[in-house]
CSV table of C-alpha atoms in Angstrom, one decimal:
chain,number,residue,atom,x,y,z
A,1,ALA,CA,-10.1,8.9,-37.5
A,2,LEU,CA,-13.6,7.3,-37.8
A,3,PRO,CA,-16.3,9.8,-39.2
A,4,GLY,CA,-18.1,11.2,-36.3
A,5,VAL,CA,-15.2,10.8,-33.9
A,6,GLY,CA,-13.0,13.7,-32.2
A,7,GLN,CA,-9.3,13.2,-32.4
A,8,GLN,CA,-6.5,14.5,-30.0
A,9,TRP,CA,-2.5,14.7,-30.5
A,10,GLY,CA,0.0,15.9,-28.4
A,11,ALA,CA,4.2,15.8,-27.4
A,12,SER,CA,5.5,16.1,-24.4
A,13,LEU,CA,9.3,16.2,-23.5
A,14,GLU,CA,10.8,15.6,-20.1
A,15,TRP,CA,14.5,15.9,-18.6
A,16,GLN,CA,15.5,13.6,-15.7
A,17,GLY,CA,18.7,13.9,-13.6
A,18,THR,CA,19.5,12.1,-10.4
A,19,ARG,CA,17.9,14.7,-8.1
A,20,ALA,CA,15.9,16.6,-10.5
A,21,ARG,CA,13.6,16.6,-13.1
A,22,MET,CA,11.5,18.7,-15.8
A,23,GLY,CA,9.1,18.7,-18.5
A,24,GLY,CA,6.5,20.1,-20.5
A,25,SER,CA,3.2,19.0,-22.6
A,26,TYR,CA,1.3,20.2,-25.0
A,27,SER,CA,-1.9,18.4,-26.6
A,28,HIS,CA,-4.7,19.7,-28.8
A,29,ALA,CA,-8.1,18.4,-29.4
A,30,SER,CA,-10.9,18.2,-31.9
A,31,PRO,CA,-14.1,19.9,-31.5
A,32,ARG,CA,-15.7,16.3,-31.0
A,33,PHE,CA,-13.2,14.8,-28.6
A,34,ALA,CA,-14.6,14.1,-25.2
A,35,LEU,CA,-12.7,11.8,-22.5
A,36,LEU,CA,-14.9,8.7,-21.3
A,37,SER,CA,-15.0,10.1,-17.9
A,38,ASP,CA,-16.7,13.6,-19.9
A,39,SER,CA,-20.6,13.5,-19.2
A,40,ALA,CA,-22.8,14.0,-22.3
A,41,SER,CA,-23.9,17.3,-20.8
A,42,SER,CA,-20.3,18.1,-20.3
A,43,GLN,CA,-20.3,21.6,-22.4
A,44,LEU,CA,-16.6,22.6,-21.9
A,45,HIS,CA,-14.2,20.0,-24.0
A,46,THR,CA,-10.6,21.2,-23.6
A,47,ARG,CA,-9.0,22.4,-27.0
A,48,ASP,CA,-5.7,23.2,-26.0
A,49,ASP,CA,-3.7,22.1,-22.9
A,50,VAL,CA,-0.6,23.3,-21.9
A,51,ARG,CA,1.5,22.2,-18.8
A,52,PHE,CA,5.3,22.9,-17.4
A,53,PHE,CA,6.9,21.0,-13.8
A,54,ALA,CA,9.7,20.9,-12.2
A,55,ALA,CA,10.5,18.9,-9.2
A,56,GLN,CA,13.7,19.1,-6.9
A,57,ALA,CA,15.2,16.6,-4.4
A,58,LEU,CA,16.1,18.2,-1.0
A,59,GLY,CA,17.9,15.9,0.2
A,60,GLN,CA,17.2,12.8,2.1
A,61,ASN,CA,15.9,14.7,5.4
A,62,TRP,CA,13.9,17.2,3.8
A,63,GLY,CA,12.2,15.2,1.1
A,64,SER,CA,11.6,16.7,-2.4
A,65,VAL,CA,9.2,19.8,-3.8
A,66,SER,CA,7.4,19.9,-6.9
A,67,ILE,CA,6.1,22.9,-8.9
A,68,SER,CA,3.9,22.8,-12.1
A,69,LEU,CA,2.0,25.2,-14.3
A,70,GLY,CA,-1.1,24.8,-16.8
A,71,ARG,CA,-3.1,26.3,-19.2
A,72,LEU,CA,-6.1,24.9,-20.5
A,73,SER,CA,-8.7,26.3,-23.2
A,74,ASP,CA,-11.6,25.5,-24.5
A,75,TRP,CA,-13.9,25.3,-27.4
A,76,GLN,CA,-15.7,28.6,-26.2
A,77,GLY,CA,-13.1,30.8,-26.2
A,78,SER,CA,-12.5,30.6,-22.4
A,79,THR,CA,-9.2,29.7,-20.5
A,80,ARG,CA,-8.1,28.5,-16.9
A,81,SER,CA,-4.8,28.6,-15.6
A,82,ILE,CA,-3.7,26.0,-13.1
A,83,SER,CA,-0.8,26.4,-10.6
A,84,SER,CA,0.4,23.7,-7.9
A,85,LEU,CA,3.7,23.8,-5.5
A,86,ALA,CA,3.5,20.6,-3.3
A,87,TRP,CA,6.4,19.1,-0.6
A,88,SER,CA,6.6,15.2,0.0
A,89,LYS,CA,9.1,13.6,2.6
A,90,SER,CA,9.2,9.8,3.7
A,91,LEU,CA,8.8,9.0,7.0
A,92,GLY,CA,9.9,5.4,7.5
A,93,LEU,CA,7.7,3.4,5.2
A,94,ALA,CA,5.0,6.2,5.3
A,95,ASN,CA,4.7,9.2,3.3
A,96,VAL,CA,3.2,12.8,4.2
A,97,SER,CA,2.7,15.7,1.2
A,98,LEU,CA,1.5,19.2,1.7
A,99,SER,CA,0.1,20.4,-1.5
A,100,ALA,CA,-1.3,23.6,-2.8
A,101,VAL,CA,-3.4,24.0,-6.2
A,102,ARG,CA,-4.7,27.2,-7.5
A,103,SER,CA,-7.0,27.4,-10.4
A,104,THR,CA,-8.5,30.5,-11.9
A,105,ASP,CA,-11.8,30.1,-9.7
A,106,ASN,CA,-10.5,27.9,-6.7
A,107,THR,CA,-7.3,27.3,-4.2
A,108,LEU,CA,-7.2,24.0,-2.4
A,109,MET,CA,-4.9,23.2,0.1
A,110,GLN,CA,-4.5,19.4,1.1
A,111,LEU,CA,-2.4,17.5,3.7
A,112,LEU,CA,-2.0,13.8,3.1
A,113,LEU,CA,-0.5,10.7,5.3
A,114,SER,CA,-0.1,7.4,3.3
A,115,VAL,CA,0.8,4.1,5.3
A,116,PRO,CA,1.4,0.9,4.1
A,117,LEU,CA,0.2,-2.0,6.1
A,118,GLN,CA,1.1,-5.6,6.4
A,119,ARG,CA,0.7,-8.2,3.0
A,120,GLY,CA,0.4,-4.9,0.9
A,121,ALA,CA,-2.7,-3.0,2.1
A,122,PHE,CA,-2.4,0.9,3.1
A,123,MET,CA,-4.2,3.2,4.8
A,124,SER,CA,-4.4,7.1,4.2
A,125,ALA,CA,-5.6,9.9,5.8
A,126,SER,CA,-5.9,13.6,4.3
A,127,MET,CA,-7.4,17.0,5.0
A,128,GLN,CA,-8.4,19.4,1.9
A,129,LYS,CA,-9.5,23.2,2.7
A,130,THR,CA,-10.7,25.2,0.0
A,131,HIS,CA,-12.2,29.1,0.2
A,132,GLN,CA,-15.7,27.0,1.2
A,133,ALA,CA,-15.0,24.6,3.0
A,134,VAL,CA,-12.7,21.8,4.9
A,135,THR,CA,-12.8,18.1,4.4
A,136,GLY,CA,-11.3,15.0,6.1
A,137,ARG,CA,-11.0,11.7,4.4
A,138,THR,CA,-9.5,8.6,5.4
A,139,ASP,CA,-9.0,5.5,3.0
A,140,TYR,CA,-7.9,1.6,3.5
A,141,ALA,CA,-7.1,-0.5,0.7
A,142,SER,CA,-6.7,-4.4,1.3
A,143,ALA,CA,-3.9,-6.2,-0.7
A,144,PRO,CA,-5.3,-8.3,-3.6
A,145,VAL,CA,-7.6,-11.3,-2.1
A,146,THR,CA,-7.5,-13.1,-5.3
A,147,ALA,CA,-4.8,-14.3,-7.8
A,148,GLU,CA,-6.7,-12.2,-10.3
A,149,GLY,CA,-5.7,-9.1,-8.6
A,150,VAL,CA,-9.5,-8.4,-6.8
A,151,ALA,CA,-9.0,-5.9,-3.9
A,152,TRP,CA,-11.5,-4.0,-1.7
A,153,ARG,CA,-11.7,-0.3,-0.4
A,154,LEU,CA,-13.8,1.3,2.1
A,155,GLY,CA,-13.3,5.3,3.0
A,156,MET,CA,-14.9,8.1,4.6
A,157,VAL,CA,-15.0,11.4,3.6
A,158,ALA,CA,-16.3,13.8,6.8
A,159,LYS,CA,-17.4,17.2,5.0
A,160,ASP,CA,-17.8,20.6,6.5
A,161,PRO,CA,-21.2,20.6,8.2
A,162,SER,CA,-21.3,24.6,7.6
A,163,VAL,CA,-21.7,24.0,3.9
A,164,PRO,CA,-25.1,23.1,3.1
A,165,GLN,CA,-24.8,20.9,0.2
A,166,ASP,CA,-21.6,18.4,1.7
A,167,ARG,CA,-22.8,15.6,3.6
A,168,THR,CA,-20.3,13.3,5.2
A,169,GLY,CA,-20.3,10.0,3.8
A,170,PHE,CA,-18.9,6.4,3.1
A,171,MET,CA,-17.8,4.6,0.1
A,172,GLY,CA,-16.8,1.0,-0.4
A,173,ALA,CA,-15.7,-0.5,-3.8
A,174,VAL,CA,-13.9,-4.1,-5.2
A,175,ASP,CA,-11.3,-3.3,-7.3
A,176,VAL,CA,-11.1,-6.1,-10.0
């Protein structure tokens, strides 16, 4: 290990059958470990992360369901539990899913529709509900426009007007 740099280690186990799968994972991080996405001011670095999941196909006409449970602890002694329940189904080429995620401090419900378009492009639309607000989102992603795989994306997020800090916005990006 490099001096002054944190480490993380973990283990996972998964079983998969023709219609079901389940598994679990555990990871432990040293006090100086940080993810690239962590901000410099982030104070809640995860120490231990334990997760379990199970998924079951319900048959061609019913889709599939999944459940997951997790527990995160940080170096300040706080713990956070996360659980989720989801259902998804293919509708021809499109896919629809309904999910609920519960954490120690929030509950999120989401309905998502994803539709592939011609030449590798796709469009998705979702609605999310938390105890604070309702948010709608739609996204379009082009197929790669160059041999190197460059593509572009457009999106719009419609936020709940009753929540003062939330704003409706637009997004554009180039994927390289």
